[in-house]
Amino acid sequence: MRIILLGGPGVGKGTQAQRLSKEYDLPHISTGDIFRQAIKDGTEMGLKAKSYMDKGLLVPDDVVVGIVEERLAKPDVKEGFILDGFPRTVPQAEALDEITAKLEMPLDYVVNINAPAEVIIKRLSGRRSCRSCQEVYHIEYSPTKKPGICDRCGGQLYQRDDDKEETIRKRIQVYEEQTAPLIDYYNKSGKLVEVPGDKPIEEVYSRICDILS
Ligand code: AP5
């Protein structure tokens, strides 16, 4: 199964992708996680990406497309994949169409998760992520058993640099201008399914599973 999780910042793409990845045993490919890892590793690409991410802006299409093309050529995606945070612009979606056509791996579903701006701001201000395995938590909605420690791997939790209110608002604006047009793009292809994201995590998850099964 080949799925895209579409939606604005903080709607729960990463949270749902992690669960779906375990349930369906599919690789979770998050371009945001790839960039955060590159920043942690101090690579040239990571430094370049950071300069955009810190301002809430998108990393240029050519950089992102190259990374995804390389990732989708790996053998573990043969049975499918979950794309989280890609594509984010119409040119990225067109590039993905070319890549999947070349690899003969057509998309099955594009799941669009949506939630109002107030919900997004509350979620992102309380989000904590694991430095080691990138597992996502929320101080109120999805807390760890021990404060500050990842339940999955025991790693340390941290707050993302781009989760400041001013940057969150910029990310929402960028989403509306550059990513929301993809709803229409995928609607035309007949692959788009809508899922309300302003419900509890389990409810959103079970709605997505119903669609996929
Ligand atoms: P990226 O990491 O992809 O960030 P994003 O799309 O802004 O999404 P988030 O990770 O902030 O949110 P999410 O929807 O995954 O929500 P989550 O599950 O964590 O990208 C970061 C940056 O990298 C971009 O700004 C850009 O600069 C660059 N980038 C990445 N991809 C790019 C691309 N393709 N092109 C160009 N640039 C790119 O949930 C949020 C919080 O809410 C968590 O705390 C979670 O526990 C909680 N939560 C989740 N669901 C629920 C629920 N249903 N109820 C209550 N709480 C919930």
Coordinates of N, CA and C and ligand atoms in Angstrom, one line a residue:
M1 N 0.8 -1.2 0.0 CA 0.0 0.0 0.0 C 0.9 1.3 0.0
R2 N 0.5 2.2 -0.9 CA 1.3 3.4 -1.0 C 0.4 4.6 -0.6
I3 N 0.8 5.3 0.5 CA -0.1 6.4 1.0 C 0.7 7.7 1.2
I4 N 0.0 8.8 1.0 CA 0.5 10.1 1.3 C -0.4 10.6 2.5
L5 N 0.2 11.2 3.5 CA -0.5 11.9 4.5 C -0.3 13.3 4.3
L6 N -1.4 14.0 4.0 CA -1.4 15.4 3.6 C -2.0 16.2 4.7
G7 N -1.7 17.5 4.9 CA -2.3 18.3 5.9 C -1.3 19.3 6.5
G8 N -1.9 20.3 7.1 CA -1.1 21.4 7.6 C -0.2 21.0 8.8
P9 N 0.6 21.9 9.3 CA 1.5 21.6 10.4 C 0.7 21.2 11.6
G10 N 1.1 20.2 12.3 CA 0.5 19.8 13.6 C -0.9 19.1 13.5
V11 N -1.3 18.8 12.3 CA -2.7 18.1 12.2 C -2.6 16.6 12.7
G12 N -1.3 16.1 12.8 CA -1.2 14.7 13.3 C -0.7 13.8 12.3
K13 N 0.0 14.3 11.2 CA 0.5 13.4 10.2 C 1.5 12.4 10.7
G14 N 2.5 13.0 11.5 CA 3.6 12.1 12.0 C 3.0 11.1 13.0
T15 N 2.1 11.5 13.9 CA 1.5 10.6 14.9 C 0.8 9.5 14.2
Q16 N 0.0 9.8 13.2 CA -0.7 8.7 12.5 C 0.2 7.9 11.7
A17 N 1.2 8.5 11.1 CA 2.1 7.7 10.2 C 2.9 6.7 11.1
Q18 N 3.3 7.1 12.3 CA 4.0 6.1 13.1 C 3.2 4.9 13.4
R19 N 1.9 5.1 13.7 CA 1.0 4.0 14.0 C 0.7 3.1 12.8
L20 N 0.5 3.8 11.7 CA 0.2 3.0 10.5 C 1.4 2.2 10.0
S21 N 2.6 2.8 10.2 CA 3.8 2.1 9.9 C 4.0 0.8 10.6
K22 N 3.6 0.9 12.0 CA 3.7 -0.4 12.8 C 2.6 -1.3 12.4
E23 N 1.4 -0.8 12.2 CA 0.3 -1.7 11.9 C 0.5 -2.4 10.6
Y24 N 0.9 -1.7 9.5 CA 1.0 -2.3 8.2 C 2.4 -2.7 7.8
D25 N 3.3 -2.5 8.7 CA 4.7 -2.8 8.5 C 5.2 -2.1 7.2
L26 N 5.0 -0.8 7.1 CA 5.5 -0.1 6.0 C 6.5 1.0 6.4
P27 N 7.5 1.3 5.6 CA 8.4 2.4 6.0 C 7.7 3.8 6.1
H28 N 8.0 4.5 7.2 CA 7.4 5.9 7.3 C 8.5 6.8 6.8
I29 N 8.2 7.5 5.7 CA 9.1 8.4 5.2 C 8.7 9.9 5.4
S30 N 9.4 10.5 6.4 CA 9.0 11.9 6.7 C 10.2 12.8 6.3
T31 N 9.9 13.7 5.3 CA 10.9 14.6 4.9 C 11.4 15.5 6.0
G32 N 10.5 15.9 6.9 CA 10.9 16.7 8.1 C 11.9 16.0 8.9
D33 N 11.6 14.7 9.2 CA 12.6 13.9 10.0 C 13.9 13.7 9.3
I34 N 13.9 13.6 7.9 CA 15.1 13.4 7.2 C 16.0 14.7 7.4
F35 N 15.3 15.9 7.3 CA 16.0 17.1 7.4 C 16.5 17.3 8.9
R36 N 15.7 16.9 9.9 CA 16.2 17.1 11.3 C 17.4 16.2 11.5
Q37 N 17.4 15.0 10.9 CA 18.5 14.1 11.1 C 19.8 14.7 10.4
A38 N 19.6 15.3 9.3 CA 20.7 15.9 8.5 C 21.3 17.1 9.3
I39 N 20.4 17.8 10.0 CA 20.8 19.0 10.9 C 21.6 18.4 12.0
K40 N 21.1 17.3 12.6 CA 21.8 16.7 13.8 C 23.2 16.2 13.4
D41 N 23.3 15.7 12.1 CA 24.6 15.1 11.6 C 25.5 16.2 11.1
G42 N 24.9 17.5 11.0 CA 25.8 18.6 10.6 C 26.2 18.5 9.1
T43 N 25.3 17.9 8.3 CA 25.7 17.9 6.9 C 25.4 19.2 6.2
E44 N 25.9 19.3 5.0 CA 25.7 20.6 4.2 C 24.2 20.7 3.9
M45 N 23.6 19.6 3.5 CA 22.1 19.7 3.2 C 21.3 20.1 4.5
G46 N 21.8 19.6 5.6 CA 21.1 19.9 6.9 C 21.2 21.4 7.2
L47 N 22.4 21.9 7.0 CA 22.6 23.4 7.2 C 21.7 24.2 6.3
K48 N 21.6 23.8 5.1 CA 20.8 24.6 4.1 C 19.3 24.5 4.5
A49 N 18.9 23.2 4.8 CA 17.5 23.1 5.2 C 17.1 23.9 6.5
K50 N 18.1 23.9 7.4 CA 17.8 24.6 8.7 C 17.5 26.1 8.5
S51 N 18.2 26.7 7.5 CA 18.0 28.1 7.3 C 16.5 28.4 6.8
Y52 N 15.9 27.4 6.2 CA 14.5 27.6 5.8 C 13.6 27.2 6.9
M53 N 13.8 26.1 7.5 CA 13.0 25.5 8.6 C 12.8 26.5 9.7
D54 N 13.9 27.1 10.2 CA 13.8 28.0 11.3 C 12.9 29.2 11.0
K55 N 12.7 29.5 9.7 CA 11.9 30.7 9.4 C 10.4 30.2 9.1
G56 N 10.2 28.9 9.1 CA 8.9 28.4 8.8 C 8.6 28.3 7.3
L57 N 9.7 28.4 6.5 CA 9.6 28.3 5.1 C 9.8 26.9 4.5
L58 N 9.4 26.7 3.3 CA 9.7 25.4 2.7 C 11.1 25.3 2.2
V59 N 11.7 24.2 2.3 CA 13.1 23.9 1.7 C 12.8 23.8 0.1
P60 N 13.7 24.4 -0.7 CA 13.5 24.4 -2.2 C 13.1 23.0 -2.7
D61 N 12.2 23.0 -3.7 CA 11.7 21.8 -4.3 C 12.8 20.8 -4.8
D62 N 13.9 21.4 -5.5 CA 14.9 20.5 -6.0 C 15.6 19.7 -5.0
V63 N 15.8 20.3 -3.8 CA 16.5 19.6 -2.7 C 15.6 18.4 -2.2
V64 N 14.3 18.7 -2.0 CA 13.4 17.7 -1.4 C 13.2 16.6 -2.4
V65 N 12.9 16.9 -3.6 CA 12.6 15.9 -4.6 C 13.8 14.9 -4.8
G66 N 15.0 15.5 -4.8 CA 16.2 14.6 -4.9 C 16.3 13.6 -3.8
I67 N 16.0 14.1 -2.6 CA 16.0 13.2 -1.4 C 14.9 12.1 -1.5
V68 N 13.7 12.5 -1.9 CA 12.6 11.5 -1.9 C 12.9 10.5 -3.0
E69 N 13.4 11.0 -4.2 CA 13.7 10.0 -5.3 C 14.7 9.0 -4.8
E70 N 15.7 9.4 -4.1 CA 16.7 8.5 -3.6 C 16.1 7.5 -2.6
R71 N 15.3 8.0 -1.8 CA 14.7 7.1 -0.7 C 13.7 6.1 -1.3
L72 N 13.0 6.5 -2.4 CA 12.0 5.6 -3.0 C 12.7 4.5 -3.9
A73 N 14.0 4.7 -4.1 CA 14.7 3.7 -4.9 C 15.2 2.6 -4.0
K74 N 15.1 2.7 -2.7 CA 15.6 1.7 -1.7 C 14.7 0.5 -1.7
P75 N 15.2 -0.7 -1.5 CA 14.4 -1.9 -1.6 C 13.3 -2.1 -0.6
D76 N 13.4 -1.4 0.6 CA 12.3 -1.6 1.6 C 11.0 -1.0 1.2
V77 N 10.9 -0.2 0.1 CA 9.6 0.4 -0.2 C 8.8 -0.5 -1.2
K78 N 9.4 -1.6 -1.6 CA 8.7 -2.5 -2.6 C 7.3 -2.8 -2.2
E79 N 7.0 -3.1 -0.9 CA 5.7 -3.4 -0.5 C 4.8 -2.2 -0.2
G80 N 5.4 -1.0 -0.3 CA 4.6 0.2 -0.1 C 5.4 1.2 0.9
F81 N 4.7 2.3 1.1 CA 5.3 3.3 2.0 C 4.3 4.3 2.5
I82 N 4.6 5.0 3.5 CA 3.8 6.1 4.0 C 4.6 7.4 3.9
L83 N 4.2 8.3 3.0 CA 4.9 9.6 2.9 C 4.2 10.6 3.8
D84 N 5.0 11.2 4.6 CA 4.5 12.2 5.6 C 5.3 13.5 5.4
G85 N 4.6 14.6 4.9 CA 5.2 15.9 4.7 C 5.8 16.0 3.3
F86 N 5.5 15.1 2.4 CA 5.9 15.2 1.0 C 4.8 14.5 0.2
P87 N 4.3 15.2 -0.9 CA 4.7 16.5 -1.5 C 4.0 17.6 -0.7
R88 N 4.6 18.8 -0.9 CA 4.1 20.0 -0.2 C 3.9 21.1 -1.2
T89 N 4.2 20.9 -2.5 CA 3.9 22.0 -3.5 C 3.4 21.2 -4.7
V90 N 2.8 21.9 -5.7 CA 2.4 21.3 -6.9 C 3.6 20.7 -7.7
P91 N 4.7 21.5 -7.8 CA 5.8 20.9 -8.5 C 6.3 19.6 -7.9
Q92 N 6.3 19.5 -6.5 CA 6.7 18.3 -5.8 C 5.8 17.1 -6.2
A93 N 4.5 17.4 -6.2 CA 3.5 16.4 -6.6 C 3.7 15.9 -8.0
E94 N 4.0 16.8 -8.9 CA 4.2 16.4 -10.3 C 5.5 15.6 -10.4
A95 N 6.5 16.0 -9.6 CA 7.8 15.2 -9.6 C 7.5 13.8 -9.1
L96 N 6.7 13.7 -8.0 CA 6.4 12.4 -7.4 C 5.6 11.5 -8.4
D97 N 4.7 12.1 -9.2 CA 4.0 11.3 -10.2 C 5.0 10.7 -11.2
E98 N 6.0 11.5 -11.6 CA 7.0 11.0 -12.5 C 7.8 9.8 -11.9
I99 N 8.2 10.0 -10.6 CA 9.0 9.0 -9.9 C 8.2 7.7 -9.8
T100 N 7.0 7.8 -9.3 CA 6.2 6.6 -9.1 C 5.8 5.9 -10.4
A101 N 5.7 6.7 -11.5 CA 5.4 6.1 -12.8 C 6.6 5.3 -13.2
K102 N 7.8 5.9 -13.1 CA 9.0 5.3 -13.5 C 9.3 4.0 -12.7
L103 N 8.9 4.0 -11.4 CA 9.1 2.9 -10.6 C 8.0 1.9 -10.6
E104 N 6.9 2.2 -11.4 CA 5.7 1.4 -11.5 C 5.1 1.1 -10.1
M105 N 5.0 2.2 -9.3 CA 4.5 2.1 -7.9 C 3.4 3.2 -7.7
P106 N 2.2 3.0 -8.3 CA 1.2 4.1 -8.2 C 0.7 4.3 -6.8
L107 N 0.3 5.5 -6.5 CA -0.2 5.8 -5.2 C -1.6 5.1 -5.0
D108 N -1.9 4.7 -3.8 CA -3.3 4.2 -3.5 C -4.2 5.2 -2.9
Y109 N -3.7 5.9 -1.8 CA -4.5 6.9 -1.1 C -3.7 8.1 -0.8
V110 N -4.4 9.3 -0.9 CA -3.9 10.5 -0.3 C -4.9 10.9 0.8
V111 N -4.4 10.8 2.1 CA -5.3 11.1 3.2 C -5.0 12.5 3.7
N112 N -6.1 13.3 3.5 CA -5.9 14.7 3.9 C -6.5 14.9 5.3
I113 N -5.6 15.2 6.3 CA -6.1 15.4 7.7 C -6.2 16.9 7.9
N114 N -7.3 17.4 8.4 CA -7.4 18.8 8.6 C -7.8 19.2 10.1
A115 N -7.4 20.4 10.5 CA -7.7 20.8 11.9 C -7.6 22.4 11.9
P116 N -8.5 23.1 12.7 CA -8.4 24.5 12.7 C -7.1 25.0 13.4
A117 N -6.7 26.3 13.0 CA -5.5 26.9 13.5 C -5.3 26.8 15.0
E118 N -6.4 27.1 15.8 CA -6.2 27.1 17.3 C -5.8 25.8 17.8
V119 N -6.4 24.7 17.2 CA -6.0 23.3 17.6 C -4.5 23.1 17.3
I120 N -4.1 23.5 16.1 CA -2.7 23.3 15.7 C -1.7 24.0 16.6
I121 N -2.0 25.2 17.0 CA -1.1 26.0 17.8 C -1.0 25.3 19.2
K122 N -2.1 24.8 19.7 CA -2.1 24.2 21.1 C -1.3 22.9 21.0
R123 N -1.5 22.1 19.9 CA -0.8 20.9 19.7 C 0.8 21.1 19.6
L124 N 1.1 22.0 18.7 CA 2.5 22.2 18.5 C 3.3 22.8 19.6
S125 N 2.6 23.7 20.4 CA 3.3 24.3 21.6 C 3.5 23.2 22.6
G126 N 2.7 22.1 22.7 CA 2.9 21.1 23.7 C 3.6 19.9 23.2
R127 N 4.1 19.9 21.9 CA 4.7 18.7 21.3 C 6.1 18.5 21.9
R128 N 6.5 17.3 22.1 CA 7.9 16.9 22.5 C 8.2 15.7 21.6
S129 N 9.5 15.7 21.1 CA 9.9 14.6 20.2 C 11.2 14.0 20.8
C130 N 11.4 12.7 20.5 CA 12.6 12.0 21.0 C 13.8 12.3 20.1
R131 N 14.9 12.7 20.8 CA 16.1 13.0 20.1 C 16.7 11.8 19.3
S132 N 16.4 10.6 19.9 CA 17.1 9.4 19.3 C 16.2 8.8 18.2
C133 N 14.9 8.5 18.6 CA 14.1 7.7 17.6 C 13.0 8.6 16.9
Q134 N 12.9 9.9 17.3 CA 11.9 10.8 16.7 C 10.5 10.5 17.0
E135 N 10.2 9.6 18.0 CA 8.8 9.4 18.4 C 8.2 10.7 18.9
V136 N 6.9 10.9 18.6 CA 6.3 12.2 18.9 C 5.3 12.0 20.1
Y137 N 5.4 13.0 21.0 CA 4.5 13.0 22.2 C 3.8 14.4 22.3
H138 N 2.9 14.5 23.3 CA 2.4 15.8 23.7 C 2.3 15.8 25.2
I139 N 2.7 16.9 25.8 CA 2.7 17.0 27.2 C 1.3 16.7 27.9
E140 N 0.3 17.0 27.1 CA -1.1 16.8 27.7 C -1.8 15.6 27.0
Y141 N -1.8 15.6 25.7 CA -2.6 14.6 24.9 C -2.0 13.3 24.8
S142 N -0.6 13.2 24.8 CA 0.0 11.9 24.6 C 1.3 11.9 25.4
P143 N 1.2 12.0 26.7 CA 2.4 12.1 27.6 C 3.2 10.8 27.7
T144 N 4.5 11.0 28.0 CA 5.3 9.8 28.3 C 5.1 9.3 29.7
K145 N 5.5 8.1 30.0 CA 5.3 7.6 31.3 C 6.2 8.3 32.3
K146 N 7.5 8.5 31.9 CA 8.4 9.3 32.7 C 8.6 10.7 32.0
P147 N 8.4 11.8 32.7 CA 8.6 13.1 32.1 C 9.9 13.2 31.4
G148 N 9.9 13.7 30.1 CA 11.2 14.0 29.4 C 11.9 12.8 28.8
I149 N 11.3 11.6 29.0 CA 12.0 10.4 28.6 C 11.1 9.6 27.6
C150 N 11.7 9.2 26.5 CA 10.9 8.5 25.4 C 10.5 7.1 25.9
D151 N 9.2 6.7 25.8 CA 8.7 5.4 26.2 C 9.3 4.3 25.4
R152 N 9.6 4.7 24.1 CA 10.0 3.6 23.1 C 11.4 3.2 23.3
C153 N 12.3 4.3 23.4 CA 13.8 3.9 23.4 C 14.5 4.5 24.6
G154 N 13.9 5.3 25.5 CA 14.6 5.8 26.6 C 15.4 7.1 26.3
G155 N 15.2 7.6 25.0 CA 16.0 8.8 24.6 C 15.4 10.0 25.3
Q156 N 16.1 11.1 25.1 CA 15.7 12.4 25.7 C 14.7 13.1 24.8
L157 N 13.7 13.8 25.4 CA 12.7 14.5 24.6 C 13.2 16.0 24.5
Y158 N 12.8 16.6 23.4 CA 13.1 18.0 23.2 C 12.0 18.7 22.4
Q159 N 12.0 20.0 22.5 CA 11.0 20.8 21.8 C 11.6 21.3 20.5
R160 N 10.9 21.1 19.3 CA 11.5 21.6 18.1 C 11.6 23.1 18.0
D161 N 12.7 23.5 17.3 CA 13.0 25.0 17.2 C 11.9 25.7 16.4
D162 N 11.2 25.0 15.5 CA 10.2 25.6 14.7 C 8.8 25.6 15.4
D163 N 8.7 25.1 16.6 CA 7.4 25.1 17.3 C 7.2 26.3 18.2
K164 N 7.8 27.5 17.8 CA 7.5 28.7 18.5 C 6.3 29.3 17.9
E165 N 5.4 30.0 18.6 CA 4.1 30.5 18.1 C 4.3 31.3 16.8
E166 N 5.3 32.2 16.7 CA 5.5 33.0 15.6 C 5.8 32.1 14.3
T167 N 6.7 31.1 14.5 CA 7.0 30.3 13.4 C 5.9 29.3 13.0
I168 N 5.1 28.9 14.0 CA 3.9 28.0 13.7 C 3.0 28.8 12.8
R169 N 2.7 30.1 13.1 CA 1.8 30.9 12.3 C 2.3 31.1 10.9
K170 N 3.6 31.2 10.8 CA 4.2 31.3 9.4 C 4.0 30.0 8.7
R171 N 4.2 28.9 9.4 CA 4.1 27.6 8.7 C 2.6 27.4 8.3
I172 N 1.7 27.8 9.1 CA 0.3 27.7 8.7 C 0.0 28.5 7.4
Q173 N 0.6 29.7 7.4 CA 0.4 30.6 6.2 C 1.0 29.9 4.9
V174 N 2.2 29.4 5.1 CA 2.9 28.7 4.0 C 2.1 27.5 3.5
Y175 N 1.5 26.8 4.5 CA 0.7 25.6 4.1 C -0.5 26.1 3.2
E176 N -1.1 27.2 3.7 CA -2.3 27.6 3.0 C -2.0 28.1 1.5
E177 N -0.8 28.8 1.4 CA -0.4 29.3 0.1 C 0.1 28.2 -0.8
Q178 N 1.0 27.3 -0.3 CA 1.7 26.4 -1.2 C 1.3 25.0 -1.1
T179 N 0.7 24.5 0.0 CA 0.4 23.1 0.1 C -1.1 22.8 -0.1
A180 N -2.0 23.7 0.4 CA -3.4 23.5 0.2 C -3.9 23.2 -1.2
P181 N -3.2 23.9 -2.2 CA -3.6 23.6 -3.6 C -3.5 22.1 -4.0
L182 N -2.8 21.3 -3.2 CA -2.6 19.8 -3.5 C -3.9 19.1 -3.2
I183 N -4.8 19.7 -2.4 CA -6.1 19.0 -2.1 C -6.9 18.9 -3.5
D184 N -6.9 20.0 -4.2 CA -7.5 20.0 -5.5 C -6.8 19.1 -6.5
Y185 N -5.5 19.1 -6.5 CA -4.6 18.3 -7.3 C -5.0 16.8 -7.2
Y186 N -5.1 16.3 -5.9 CA -5.3 14.9 -5.7 C -6.8 14.6 -5.7
N187 N -7.7 15.6 -5.5 CA -9.1 15.3 -5.7 C -9.4 14.9 -7.1
K188 N -8.7 15.6 -8.1 CA -8.9 15.3 -9.5 C -8.4 13.9 -9.8
S189 N -7.5 13.4 -9.1 CA -6.9 12.1 -9.4 C -7.8 11.0 -8.8
G190 N -8.8 11.4 -8.0 CA -9.7 10.4 -7.4 C -9.1 9.7 -6.2
K191 N -7.9 10.1 -5.7 CA -7.3 9.3 -4.7 C -7.4 10.0 -3.3
L192 N -8.0 11.2 -3.3 CA -8.1 11.9 -2.0 C -9.2 11.4 -1.1
V193 N -8.8 11.2 0.2 CA -9.9 11.0 1.2 C -9.7 12.0 2.3
E194 N -10.8 12.5 2.9 CA -10.7 13.5 3.9 C -10.9 12.9 5.3
V195 N -10.1 13.3 6.2 CA -10.2 12.8 7.6 C -10.2 14.0 8.6
P196 N -11.2 14.2 9.4 CA -11.1 15.3 10.4 C -10.0 15.0 11.4
G197 N -9.1 16.0 11.6 CA -8.0 15.7 12.5 C -8.2 16.3 13.9
D198 N -9.3 17.0 14.2 CA -9.6 17.6 15.5 C -10.3 16.7 16.4
K199 N -10.0 15.4 16.3 CA -10.6 14.4 17.2 C -9.5 13.7 17.9
P200 N -9.8 12.9 19.0 CA -8.7 12.2 19.7 C -7.9 11.3 18.8
I201 N -6.6 11.1 19.1 CA -5.7 10.4 18.3 C -6.2 9.0 17.8
E202 N -6.8 8.3 18.8 CA -7.3 6.9 18.5 C -8.5 7.0 17.4
E203 N -9.3 8.1 17.6 CA -10.5 8.2 16.7 C -10.0 8.5 15.3
V204 N -9.0 9.4 15.1 CA -8.5 9.7 13.8 C -7.9 8.4 13.2
Y205 N -7.1 7.7 14.1 CA -6.4 6.5 13.6 C -7.5 5.5 13.1
S206 N -8.5 5.3 13.9 CA -9.5 4.2 13.4 C -10.2 4.7 12.2
R207 N -10.4 6.0 12.0 CA -11.1 6.4 10.7 C -10.1 6.1 9.5
I208 N -8.8 6.4 9.7 CA -7.9 6.1 8.6 C -7.9 4.6 8.3
C209 N -7.8 3.8 9.4 CA -7.7 2.3 9.1 C -9.0 1.9 8.4
D210 N -10.2 2.4 8.8 CA -11.4 2.0 8.1 C -11.3 2.3 6.6
I211 N -10.7 3.4 6.3 CA -10.6 3.8 4.8 C -9.6 2.8 4.1
L212 N -8.5 2.6 4.8 CA -7.5 1.7 4.2 C -7.9 0.3 4.0
S213 N -8.8 -0.2 4.9 CA -9.2 -1.6 4.8 C -10.4 -1.7 3.9
Ligands
AP5_1 P1 7.6 18.6 9.1 O1 8.4 18.0 10.1 O2 7.0 17.8 8.0 O3 6.5 19.5 9.8 P2 4.9 19.8 9.5 O4 4.4 19.4 8.3 O5 4.8 21.3 9.8 O6 4.2 18.9 10.5 P3 4.5 18.7 11.9 O7 5.6 17.7 12.1 O8 4.7 20.0 12.6 O9 3.1 18.1 12.4 P4 2.4 16.7 12.2 O10 1.2 16.9 11.3 O11 3.3 15.6 11.8 O12 1.8 16.5 13.7 P5 2.3 15.6 14.8 O13 1.8 14.2 14.5 O14 3.7 15.8 15.2 O15 8.4 19.8 8.4 C1 9.2 20.7 9.1 C2 9.9 21.6 8.1 O16 10.7 20.9 7.2 C3 8.9 22.4 7.2 O17 8.4 23.6 7.8 C4 9.9 22.7 6.0 O18 10.7 23.8 6.3 C5 10.7 21.4 5.9 N1 10.1 20.4 5.0 C6 9.6 19.2 5.3 N2 9.1 18.6 4.2 C7 9.3 19.4 3.2 C8 8.9 19.4 1.8 N3 8.3 18.3 1.3 N4 9.1 20.5 1.1 C9 9.8 21.6 1.6 N5 10.1 21.7 2.9 C10 9.9 20.6 3.7 O19 1.4 16.1 16.0 C11 1.6 17.4 16.6 C12 1.4 17.3 18.1 O20 0.0 17.1 18.3 C13 2.1 16.2 18.8 O21 2.5 16.6 20.1 C14 1.0 15.0 18.9 O22 1.3 14.2 20.1 C15 -0.2 15.8 19.0 N6 -1.4 15.2 18.4 C16 -1.4 14.6 17.1 N7 -2.6 14.2 16.8 C17 -3.4 14.6 17.9 C18 -4.8 14.4 18.1 N8 -5.6 13.8 17.2 N9 -5.3 14.9 19.3 C19 -4.5 15.5 20.2 N10 -3.1 15.7 20.0 C20 -2.6 15.2 18.8

